[in-house]
Short mmCIF file of C-alpha atoms and ligand atoms in Angstrom, two decimals:
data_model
loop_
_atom_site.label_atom_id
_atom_site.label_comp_id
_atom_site.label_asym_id
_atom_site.label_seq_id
_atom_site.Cartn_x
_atom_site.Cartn_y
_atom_site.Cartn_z
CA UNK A 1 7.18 16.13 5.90
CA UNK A 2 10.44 14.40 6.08
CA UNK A 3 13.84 14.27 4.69
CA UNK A 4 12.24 11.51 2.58
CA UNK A 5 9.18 13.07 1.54
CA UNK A 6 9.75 12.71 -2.32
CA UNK A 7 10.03 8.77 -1.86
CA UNK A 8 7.62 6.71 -2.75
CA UNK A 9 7.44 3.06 -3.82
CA UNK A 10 7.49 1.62 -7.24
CA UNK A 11 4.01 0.87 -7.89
CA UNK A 12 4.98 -1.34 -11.58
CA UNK A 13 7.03 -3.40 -9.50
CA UNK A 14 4.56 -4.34 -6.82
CA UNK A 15 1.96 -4.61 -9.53
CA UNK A 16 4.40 -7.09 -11.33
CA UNK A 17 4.44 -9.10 -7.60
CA UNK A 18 0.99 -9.11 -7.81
CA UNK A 19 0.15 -10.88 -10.69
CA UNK A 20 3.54 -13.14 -10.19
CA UNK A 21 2.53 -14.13 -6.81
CA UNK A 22 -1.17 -14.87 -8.05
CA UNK A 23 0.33 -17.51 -10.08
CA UNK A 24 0.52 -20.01 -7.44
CA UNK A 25 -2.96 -21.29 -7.00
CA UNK A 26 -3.99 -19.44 -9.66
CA UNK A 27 -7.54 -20.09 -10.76
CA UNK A 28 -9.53 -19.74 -14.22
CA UNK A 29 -11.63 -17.59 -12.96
CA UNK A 30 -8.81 -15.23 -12.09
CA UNK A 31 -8.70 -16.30 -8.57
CA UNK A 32 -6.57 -17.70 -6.02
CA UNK A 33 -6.90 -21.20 -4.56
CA UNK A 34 -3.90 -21.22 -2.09
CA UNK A 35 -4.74 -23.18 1.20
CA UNK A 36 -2.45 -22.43 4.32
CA UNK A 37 0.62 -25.05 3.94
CA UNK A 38 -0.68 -26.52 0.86
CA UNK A 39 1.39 -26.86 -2.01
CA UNK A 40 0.76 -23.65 -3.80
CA UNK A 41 1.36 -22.25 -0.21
CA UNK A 42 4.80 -23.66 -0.12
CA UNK A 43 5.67 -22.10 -3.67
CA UNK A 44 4.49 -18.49 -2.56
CA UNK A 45 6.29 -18.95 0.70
CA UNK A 46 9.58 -20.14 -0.94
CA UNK A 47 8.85 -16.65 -3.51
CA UNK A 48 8.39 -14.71 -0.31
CA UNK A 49 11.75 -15.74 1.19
CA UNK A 50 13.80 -15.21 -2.44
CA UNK A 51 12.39 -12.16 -2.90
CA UNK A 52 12.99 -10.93 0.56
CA UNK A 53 16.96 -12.23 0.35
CA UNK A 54 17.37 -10.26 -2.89
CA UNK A 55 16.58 -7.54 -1.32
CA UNK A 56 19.28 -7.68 1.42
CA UNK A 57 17.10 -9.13 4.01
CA UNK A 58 17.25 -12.42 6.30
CA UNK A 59 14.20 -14.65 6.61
CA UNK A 60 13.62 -16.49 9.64
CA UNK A 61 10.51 -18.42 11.09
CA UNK A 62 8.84 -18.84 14.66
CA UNK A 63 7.42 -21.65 15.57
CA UNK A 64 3.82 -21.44 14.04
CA UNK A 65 5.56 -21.23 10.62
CA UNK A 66 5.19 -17.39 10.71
CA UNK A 67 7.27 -15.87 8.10
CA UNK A 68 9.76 -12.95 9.23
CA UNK A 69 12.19 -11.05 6.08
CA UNK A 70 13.88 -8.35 8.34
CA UNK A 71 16.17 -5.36 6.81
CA UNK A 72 18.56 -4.15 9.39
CA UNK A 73 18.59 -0.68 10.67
CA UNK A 74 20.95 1.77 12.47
CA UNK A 75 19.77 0.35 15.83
CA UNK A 76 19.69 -3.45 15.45
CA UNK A 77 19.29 -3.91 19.13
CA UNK A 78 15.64 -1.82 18.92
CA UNK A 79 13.06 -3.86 18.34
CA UNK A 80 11.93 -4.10 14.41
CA UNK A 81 8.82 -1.98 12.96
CA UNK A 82 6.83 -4.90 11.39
CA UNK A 83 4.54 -4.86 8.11
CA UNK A 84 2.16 -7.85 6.88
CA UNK A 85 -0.45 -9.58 6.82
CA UNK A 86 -1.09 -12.94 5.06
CA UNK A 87 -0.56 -14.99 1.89
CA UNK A 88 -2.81 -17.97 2.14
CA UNK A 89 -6.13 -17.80 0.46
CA UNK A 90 -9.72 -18.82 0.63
CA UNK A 91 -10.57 -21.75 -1.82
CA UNK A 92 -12.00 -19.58 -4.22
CA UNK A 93 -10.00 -16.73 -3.14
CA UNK A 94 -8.97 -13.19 -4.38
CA UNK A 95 -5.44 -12.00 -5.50
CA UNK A 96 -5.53 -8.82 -3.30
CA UNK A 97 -6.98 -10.11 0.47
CA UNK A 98 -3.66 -10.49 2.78
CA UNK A 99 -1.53 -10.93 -0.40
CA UNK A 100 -1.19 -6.85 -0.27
CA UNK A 101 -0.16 -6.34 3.07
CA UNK A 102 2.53 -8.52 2.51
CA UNK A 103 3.76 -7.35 -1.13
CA UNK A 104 3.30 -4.09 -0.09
CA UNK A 105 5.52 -4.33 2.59
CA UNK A 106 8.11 -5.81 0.33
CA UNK A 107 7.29 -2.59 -1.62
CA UNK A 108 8.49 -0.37 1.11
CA UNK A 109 11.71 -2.30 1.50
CA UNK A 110 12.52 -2.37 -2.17
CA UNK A 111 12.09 1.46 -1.80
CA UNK A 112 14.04 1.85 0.90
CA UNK A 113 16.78 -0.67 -0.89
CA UNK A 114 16.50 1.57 -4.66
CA UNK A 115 16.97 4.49 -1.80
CA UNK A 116 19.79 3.89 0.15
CA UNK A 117 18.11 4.56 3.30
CA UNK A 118 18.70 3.27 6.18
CA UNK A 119 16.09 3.19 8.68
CA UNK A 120 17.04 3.46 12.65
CA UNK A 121 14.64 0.35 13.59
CA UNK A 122 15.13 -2.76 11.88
CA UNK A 123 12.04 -3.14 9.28
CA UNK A 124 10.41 -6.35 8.95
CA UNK A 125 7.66 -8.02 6.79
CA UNK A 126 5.40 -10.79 8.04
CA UNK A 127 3.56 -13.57 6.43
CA UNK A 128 1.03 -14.40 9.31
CA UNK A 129 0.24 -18.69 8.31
CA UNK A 130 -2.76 -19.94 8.00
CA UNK A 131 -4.67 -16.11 8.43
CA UNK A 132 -7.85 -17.37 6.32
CA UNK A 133 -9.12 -20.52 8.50
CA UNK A 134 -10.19 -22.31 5.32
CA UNK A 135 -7.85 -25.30 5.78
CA UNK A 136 -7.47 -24.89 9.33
CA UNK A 137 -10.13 -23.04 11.33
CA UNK A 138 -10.53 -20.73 13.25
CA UNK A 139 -9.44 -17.91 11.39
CA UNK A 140 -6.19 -15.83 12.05
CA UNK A 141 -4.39 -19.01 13.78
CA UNK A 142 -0.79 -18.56 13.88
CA UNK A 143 -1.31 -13.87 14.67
CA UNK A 144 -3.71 -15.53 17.15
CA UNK A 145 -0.91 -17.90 19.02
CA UNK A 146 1.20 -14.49 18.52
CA UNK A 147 -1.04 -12.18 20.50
CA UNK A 148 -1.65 -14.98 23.28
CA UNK A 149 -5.54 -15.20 22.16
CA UNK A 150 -4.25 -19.19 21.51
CA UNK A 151 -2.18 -21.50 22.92
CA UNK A 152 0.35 -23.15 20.13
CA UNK A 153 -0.82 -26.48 21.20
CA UNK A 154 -4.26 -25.85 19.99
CA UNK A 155 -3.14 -24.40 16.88
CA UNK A 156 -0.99 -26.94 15.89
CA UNK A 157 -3.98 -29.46 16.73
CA UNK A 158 -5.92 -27.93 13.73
CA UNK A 159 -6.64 -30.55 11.10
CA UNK A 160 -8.24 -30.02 7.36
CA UNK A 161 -11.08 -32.00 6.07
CA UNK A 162 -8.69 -35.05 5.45
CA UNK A 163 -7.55 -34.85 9.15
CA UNK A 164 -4.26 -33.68 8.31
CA UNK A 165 -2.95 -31.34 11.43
CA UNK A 166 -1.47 -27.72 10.91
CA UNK A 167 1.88 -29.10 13.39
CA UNK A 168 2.25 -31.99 10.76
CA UNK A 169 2.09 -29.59 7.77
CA UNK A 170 4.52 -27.26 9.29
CA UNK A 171 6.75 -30.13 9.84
CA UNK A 172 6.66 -31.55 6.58
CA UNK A 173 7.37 -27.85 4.75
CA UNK A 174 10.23 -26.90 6.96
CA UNK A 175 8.61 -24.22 8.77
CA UNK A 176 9.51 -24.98 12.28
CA UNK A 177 11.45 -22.22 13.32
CA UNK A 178 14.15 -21.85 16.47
CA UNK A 179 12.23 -18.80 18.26
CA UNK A 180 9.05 -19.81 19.93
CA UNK A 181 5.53 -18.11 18.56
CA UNK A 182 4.90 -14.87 20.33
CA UNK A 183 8.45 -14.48 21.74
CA UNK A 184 9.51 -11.46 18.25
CA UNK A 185 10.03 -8.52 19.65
CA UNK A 186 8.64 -5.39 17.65
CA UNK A 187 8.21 -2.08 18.36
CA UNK A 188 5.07 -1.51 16.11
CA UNK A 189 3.12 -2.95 13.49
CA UNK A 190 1.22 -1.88 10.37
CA UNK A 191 -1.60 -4.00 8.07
CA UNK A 192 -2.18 -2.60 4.52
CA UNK A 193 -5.58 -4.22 3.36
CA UNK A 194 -8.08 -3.92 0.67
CA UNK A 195 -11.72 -3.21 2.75
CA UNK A 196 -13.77 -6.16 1.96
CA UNK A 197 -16.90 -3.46 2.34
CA UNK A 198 -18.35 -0.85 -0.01
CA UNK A 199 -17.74 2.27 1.68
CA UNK A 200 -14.41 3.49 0.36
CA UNK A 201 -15.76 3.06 -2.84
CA UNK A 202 -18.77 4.79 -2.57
CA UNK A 203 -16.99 7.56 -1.28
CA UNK A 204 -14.68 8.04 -3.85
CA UNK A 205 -12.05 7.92 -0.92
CA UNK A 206 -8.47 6.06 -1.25
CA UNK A 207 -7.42 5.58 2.09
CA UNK A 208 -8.96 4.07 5.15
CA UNK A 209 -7.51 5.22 8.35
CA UNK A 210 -8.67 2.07 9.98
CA UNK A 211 -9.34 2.70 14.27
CA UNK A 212 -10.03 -0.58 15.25
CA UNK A 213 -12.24 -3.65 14.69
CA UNK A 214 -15.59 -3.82 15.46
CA UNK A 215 -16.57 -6.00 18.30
CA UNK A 216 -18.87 -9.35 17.65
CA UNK A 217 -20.79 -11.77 19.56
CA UNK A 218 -22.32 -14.97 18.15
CA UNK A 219 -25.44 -16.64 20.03
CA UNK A 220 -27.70 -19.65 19.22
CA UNK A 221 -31.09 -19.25 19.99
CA UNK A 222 -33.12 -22.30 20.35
CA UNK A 223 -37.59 -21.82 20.30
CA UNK A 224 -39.08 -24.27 21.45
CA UNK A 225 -42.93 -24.95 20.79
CA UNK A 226 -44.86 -27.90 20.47
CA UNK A 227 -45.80 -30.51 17.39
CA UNK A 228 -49.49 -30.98 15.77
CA UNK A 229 -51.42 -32.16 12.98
CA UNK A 230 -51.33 -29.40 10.35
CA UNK A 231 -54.94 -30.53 9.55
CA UNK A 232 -56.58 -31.00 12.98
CA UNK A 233 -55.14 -28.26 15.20
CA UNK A 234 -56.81 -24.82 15.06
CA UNK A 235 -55.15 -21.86 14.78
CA UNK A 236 -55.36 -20.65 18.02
CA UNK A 237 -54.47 -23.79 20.06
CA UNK A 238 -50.62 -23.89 17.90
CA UNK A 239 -47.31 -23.33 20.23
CA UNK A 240 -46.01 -22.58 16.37
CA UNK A 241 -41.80 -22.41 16.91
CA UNK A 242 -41.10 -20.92 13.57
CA UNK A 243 -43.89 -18.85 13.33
CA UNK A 244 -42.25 -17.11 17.20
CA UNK A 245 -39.10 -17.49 15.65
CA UNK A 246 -39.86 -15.86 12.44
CA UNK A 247 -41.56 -12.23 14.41
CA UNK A 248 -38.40 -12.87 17.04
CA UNK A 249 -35.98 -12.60 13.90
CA UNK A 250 -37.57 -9.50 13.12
CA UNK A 251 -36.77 -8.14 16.87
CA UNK A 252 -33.45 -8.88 16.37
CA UNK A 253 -33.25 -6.52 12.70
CA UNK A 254 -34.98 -3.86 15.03
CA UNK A 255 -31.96 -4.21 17.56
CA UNK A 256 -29.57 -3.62 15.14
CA UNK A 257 -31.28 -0.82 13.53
CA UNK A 258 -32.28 0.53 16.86
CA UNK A 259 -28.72 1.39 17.02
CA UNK A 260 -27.92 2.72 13.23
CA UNK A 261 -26.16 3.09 11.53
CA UNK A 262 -22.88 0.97 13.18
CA UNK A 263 -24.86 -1.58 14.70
CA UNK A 264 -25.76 -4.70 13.08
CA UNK A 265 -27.05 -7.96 13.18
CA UNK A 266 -27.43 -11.20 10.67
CA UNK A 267 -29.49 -14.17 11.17
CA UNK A 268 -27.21 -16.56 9.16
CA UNK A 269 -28.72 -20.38 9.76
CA UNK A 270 -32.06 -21.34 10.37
CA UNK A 271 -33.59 -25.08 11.25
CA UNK A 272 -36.88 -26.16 12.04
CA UNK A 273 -38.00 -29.39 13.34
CA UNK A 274 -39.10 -32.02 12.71
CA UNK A 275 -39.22 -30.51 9.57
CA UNK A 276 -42.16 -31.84 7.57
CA UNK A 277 -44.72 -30.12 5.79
CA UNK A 278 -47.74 -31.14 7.78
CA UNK A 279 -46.18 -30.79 10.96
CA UNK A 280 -46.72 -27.66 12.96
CA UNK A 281 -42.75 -27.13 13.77
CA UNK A 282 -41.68 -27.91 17.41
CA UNK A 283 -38.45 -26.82 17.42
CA UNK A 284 -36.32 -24.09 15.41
CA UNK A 285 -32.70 -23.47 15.56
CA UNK A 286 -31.28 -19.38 14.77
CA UNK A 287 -27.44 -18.06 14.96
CA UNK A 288 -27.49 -14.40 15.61
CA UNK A 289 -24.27 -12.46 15.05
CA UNK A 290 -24.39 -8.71 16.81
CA UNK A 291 -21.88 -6.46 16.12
CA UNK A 292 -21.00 -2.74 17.24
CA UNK A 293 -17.64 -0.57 17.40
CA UNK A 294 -18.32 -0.01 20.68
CA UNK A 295 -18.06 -2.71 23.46
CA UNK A 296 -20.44 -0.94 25.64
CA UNK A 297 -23.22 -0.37 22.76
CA UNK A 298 -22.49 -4.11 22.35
CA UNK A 299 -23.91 -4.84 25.84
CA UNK A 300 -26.63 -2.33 25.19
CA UNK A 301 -27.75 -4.64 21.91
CA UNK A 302 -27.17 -7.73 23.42
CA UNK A 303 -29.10 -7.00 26.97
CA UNK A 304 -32.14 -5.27 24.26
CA UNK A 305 -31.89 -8.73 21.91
CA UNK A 306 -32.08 -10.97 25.28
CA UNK A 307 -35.33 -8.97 26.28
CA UNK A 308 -37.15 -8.91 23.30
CA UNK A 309 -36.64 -12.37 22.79
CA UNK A 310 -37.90 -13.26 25.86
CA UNK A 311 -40.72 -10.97 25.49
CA UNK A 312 -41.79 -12.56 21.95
CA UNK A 313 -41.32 -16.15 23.51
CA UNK A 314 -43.84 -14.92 25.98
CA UNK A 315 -45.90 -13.31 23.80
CA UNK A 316 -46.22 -16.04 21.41
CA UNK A 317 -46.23 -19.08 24.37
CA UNK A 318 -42.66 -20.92 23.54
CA UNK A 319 -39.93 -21.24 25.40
CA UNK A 320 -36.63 -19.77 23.98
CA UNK A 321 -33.36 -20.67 25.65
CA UNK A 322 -30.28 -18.33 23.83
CA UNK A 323 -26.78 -19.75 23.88
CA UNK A 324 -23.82 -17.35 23.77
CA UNK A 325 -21.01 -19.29 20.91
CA UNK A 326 -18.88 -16.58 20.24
CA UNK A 327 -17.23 -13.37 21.72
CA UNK A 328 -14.56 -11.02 19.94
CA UNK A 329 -14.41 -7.80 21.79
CA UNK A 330 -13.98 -4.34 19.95
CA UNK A 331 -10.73 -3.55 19.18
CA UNK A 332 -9.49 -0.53 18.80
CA UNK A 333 -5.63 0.08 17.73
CA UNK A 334 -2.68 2.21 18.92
CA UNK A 335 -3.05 6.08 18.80
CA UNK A 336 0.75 6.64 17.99
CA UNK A 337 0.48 4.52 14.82
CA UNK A 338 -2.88 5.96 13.76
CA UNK A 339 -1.58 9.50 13.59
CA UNK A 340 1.44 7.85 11.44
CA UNK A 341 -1.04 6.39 9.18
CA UNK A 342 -3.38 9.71 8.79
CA UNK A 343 -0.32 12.14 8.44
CA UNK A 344 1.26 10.35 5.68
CA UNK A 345 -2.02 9.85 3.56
CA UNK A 346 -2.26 13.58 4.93
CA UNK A 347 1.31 14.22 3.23
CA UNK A 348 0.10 12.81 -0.04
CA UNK A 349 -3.01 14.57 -0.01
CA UNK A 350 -4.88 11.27 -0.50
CA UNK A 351 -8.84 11.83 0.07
CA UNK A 352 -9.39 9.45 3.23
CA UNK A 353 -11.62 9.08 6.07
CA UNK A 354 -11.23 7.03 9.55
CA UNK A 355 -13.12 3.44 9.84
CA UNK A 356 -13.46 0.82 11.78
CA UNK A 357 -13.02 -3.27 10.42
CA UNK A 358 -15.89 -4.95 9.62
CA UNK A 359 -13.82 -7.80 9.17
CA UNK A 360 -11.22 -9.99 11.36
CA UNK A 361 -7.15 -9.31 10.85
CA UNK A 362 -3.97 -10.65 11.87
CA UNK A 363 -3.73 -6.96 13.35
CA UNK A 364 -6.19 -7.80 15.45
CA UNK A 365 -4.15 -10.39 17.54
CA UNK A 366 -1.14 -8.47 17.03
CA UNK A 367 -2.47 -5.76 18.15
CA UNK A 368 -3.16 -7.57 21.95
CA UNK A 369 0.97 -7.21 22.02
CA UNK A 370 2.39 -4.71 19.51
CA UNK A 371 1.24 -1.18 18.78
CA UNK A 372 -1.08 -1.42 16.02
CA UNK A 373 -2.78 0.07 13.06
CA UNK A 374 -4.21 -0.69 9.25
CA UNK A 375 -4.50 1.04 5.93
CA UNK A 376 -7.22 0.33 4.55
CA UNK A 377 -7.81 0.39 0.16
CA UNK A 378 -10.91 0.34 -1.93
CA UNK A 379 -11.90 -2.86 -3.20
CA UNK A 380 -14.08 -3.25 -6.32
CA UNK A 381 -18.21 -3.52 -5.33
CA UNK A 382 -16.49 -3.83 -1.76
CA UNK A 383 -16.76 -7.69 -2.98
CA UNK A 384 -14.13 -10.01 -1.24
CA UNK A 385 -13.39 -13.72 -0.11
CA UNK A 386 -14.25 -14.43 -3.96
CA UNK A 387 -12.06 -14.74 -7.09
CA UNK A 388 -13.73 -11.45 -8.49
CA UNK A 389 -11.88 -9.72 -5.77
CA UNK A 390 -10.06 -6.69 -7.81
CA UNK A 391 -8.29 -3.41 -7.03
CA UNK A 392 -6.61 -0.66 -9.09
CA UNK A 393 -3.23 -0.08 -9.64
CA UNK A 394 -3.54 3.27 -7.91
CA UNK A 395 -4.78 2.51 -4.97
CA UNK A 396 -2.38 -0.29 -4.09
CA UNK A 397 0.26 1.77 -4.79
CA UNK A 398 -1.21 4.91 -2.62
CA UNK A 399 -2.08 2.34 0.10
CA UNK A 400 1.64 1.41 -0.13
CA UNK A 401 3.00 5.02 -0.05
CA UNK A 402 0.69 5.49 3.24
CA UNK A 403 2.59 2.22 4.68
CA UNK A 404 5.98 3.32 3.45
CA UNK A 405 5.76 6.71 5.40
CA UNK A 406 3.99 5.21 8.21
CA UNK A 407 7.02 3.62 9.02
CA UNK A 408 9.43 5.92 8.56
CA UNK A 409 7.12 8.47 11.31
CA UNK A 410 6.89 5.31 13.56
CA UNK A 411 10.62 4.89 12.95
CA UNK A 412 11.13 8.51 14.77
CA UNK A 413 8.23 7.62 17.72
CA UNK A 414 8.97 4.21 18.94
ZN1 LIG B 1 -7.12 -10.92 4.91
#
């Protein structure tokens, strides 16, 4: 361990940001509502930056609004080690999804600050905008612009339910910064997050050394049979859509479990028309979501799913055409910042195990640019993206430790 291995940060105080921070949008249920750029945004943004300042740091923004509160090092010309993740919310959002990465990181400055230390990169912590894709979609917008996955004319394009654009609400808030999106330099970057899944929990483990992100691809597969009387066609002369598309929605369960236990598959939406009760269905409308860890067991599910959905249509005399919507290959992070991440839970003696995210991250654009890794926490019931959303004080504050040492290692390797 290092000269520094008695420090750790002051879990009270990032508690206390916590449940400050959770004010703004603040819901009765214990939630957060706190839409990208919205009001409530604005106030936790305008927290973010006084915090930040009090702390001896400058705050600066790019031009997607991203938020960036850096604490000089020895070596200002070095490119900065960079914490985050997000503080905008879902509308019936939790107080711990994004909003951790970010007060954690503030966490490991105040540390640092209480400290005296003096890191050789300079350390920054970043409020990704608009990670959640609930005002503006898609998901993880501004990281996205960051990591090239989007161009910033796109993003800015973006527009909520009441047509108002992302560019217009960065305007109006003030968050149009000099540098241009994607243009930071930084020599590595690190996520803390609560899981969003179950398995931490059941483990009894506190920290997730988190690999990479699984890889997902979205299709719509469309059956198409033929109309008839429900009271005058027999059985056997039917071209039945839903009943093909109900035993080819069980083909696509047995790709997923063909390839337990990482792969999986969801039907989400189904639609049959025309939709009347004495109408033998002609056509039916599925979304199928595959996902693996592996990009090449991906292929493997998706080239099985084609097949056996051509097979059933066959078999059960429809036609099925399937329509690829959606592609997010596997990604899997930086090796250098891993081993930072495992040897300081390591250090600790936290229990801990390596995973992979189920779920999308601002890491996971970053990580297209900037060496790359997450920390992952238990969550209660694994339950997220709702305002039941809860984690302990402990493991917050462990997560944080893991983040605080990560970056001092990552300080001596980049
Ligand atoms: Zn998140």
């Amino acid at each position: 361990m290092s000269q520094y291995a008695n420090l750790t940060i002051n879990g009270q105080d990032l508690w206390q940001d916590l449940v400050t921070t959770a004010a703004f949008g603040g819901t009765e249920k214990g939630g957060i509502c706190r839409l990208a750029l919205s009001q409530e945004d604005r106030q936790v943004r305008a927290w973010f930056e006084q915090t930040c300042k009090a702390l001896g740091c400058t705050v600066t923004y790019d031009s997607m609004g991203n938020q960036f509160a850096r604490r000089a090092g020895t070596h200002n010309d070095l490119p900065p080690i960079m914490m985050g993740s997000h503080l905008d919310t879902q509308v019936t959002g939790g107080r711990f999804d994004g909003i951790l990465g970010v007060l954690g990181g503030i966490a490991v400055l105040r540390a640092l600050h209480a400290a005296n230390i003096n890191t050789d990169h300079p350390l920054e912590v970043v409020n990704w905008t608009n990670e959640e894709g609930a005002r503006f979609a898609p998901p993880m917008l501004a990281s996205g612009v960051f990591g090239g996955a989007f161009t910033e004319e796109f993003a800015g394009s973006r527009a909520d339910t009441d047509g108002v654009t992302l560019r217009h609400e960065l305007e109006q808030g003030g968050f149009v910064g000099q540098e241009q999106c994607g243009q930071h330099p930084a020599s590595a970057y690190f996520e803390l997050h609560i899981e969003q899944g179950p398995v931490l929990e059941a483990e009894e483990r506190t920290i997730g050394i988190v690999t990479g992100v699984q890889g997902m691809r979205w299709y719509e597969v469309i059956v198409r049979g033929r109309s008839a009387h429900a009271g005058t066609t027999p059985m056997p002369m039917r071209k039945d859509a839903l009943l093909a598309a109900a035993r080819m929605i069980e083909q696509v369960n047995a790709v997923a479990l063909a390839h337990a236990p990482e792969g999986l598959s969801t039907i989400g939406i189904i639609t049959a028309l025309p939709a009347s009760s004495n109408v033998v269905p002609r056509e039916v409308r599925f979304t199928v979501d595959l996902r693996n860890p592996s990009e090449s067991v991906l292929q493997v599910m998706e080239e099985d799913f084609l097949q056996r959905m051509q097979s059933y249509a066959e078999a059960n005399d429809v036609q099925v055409e399937i329509v690829p919507t959606w592609n997010s290959p596997a990604v899997h992070f930086d090796p250098r910042c891993i081993d930072s991440v495992k040897a300081s839970a390591g250090d600790f003696g936290y229990t801990m195990r390596e995973i992979v995210s189920g779920a999308g991250h601002d890491a996971v654009y970053v990580s297209r640019v900037v060496p790359t890794a997450m920390i992952f926490v238990p969550c209660l019931h694994g339950i997220s993206h709702n305002e039941a959303e809860s984690a302990t004080p402990e493991d917050v504050t462990a997560g944080s430790n893991v983040l605080l040492h990560a970056v001092l290692k990552a300080d001596k390797i980049f």
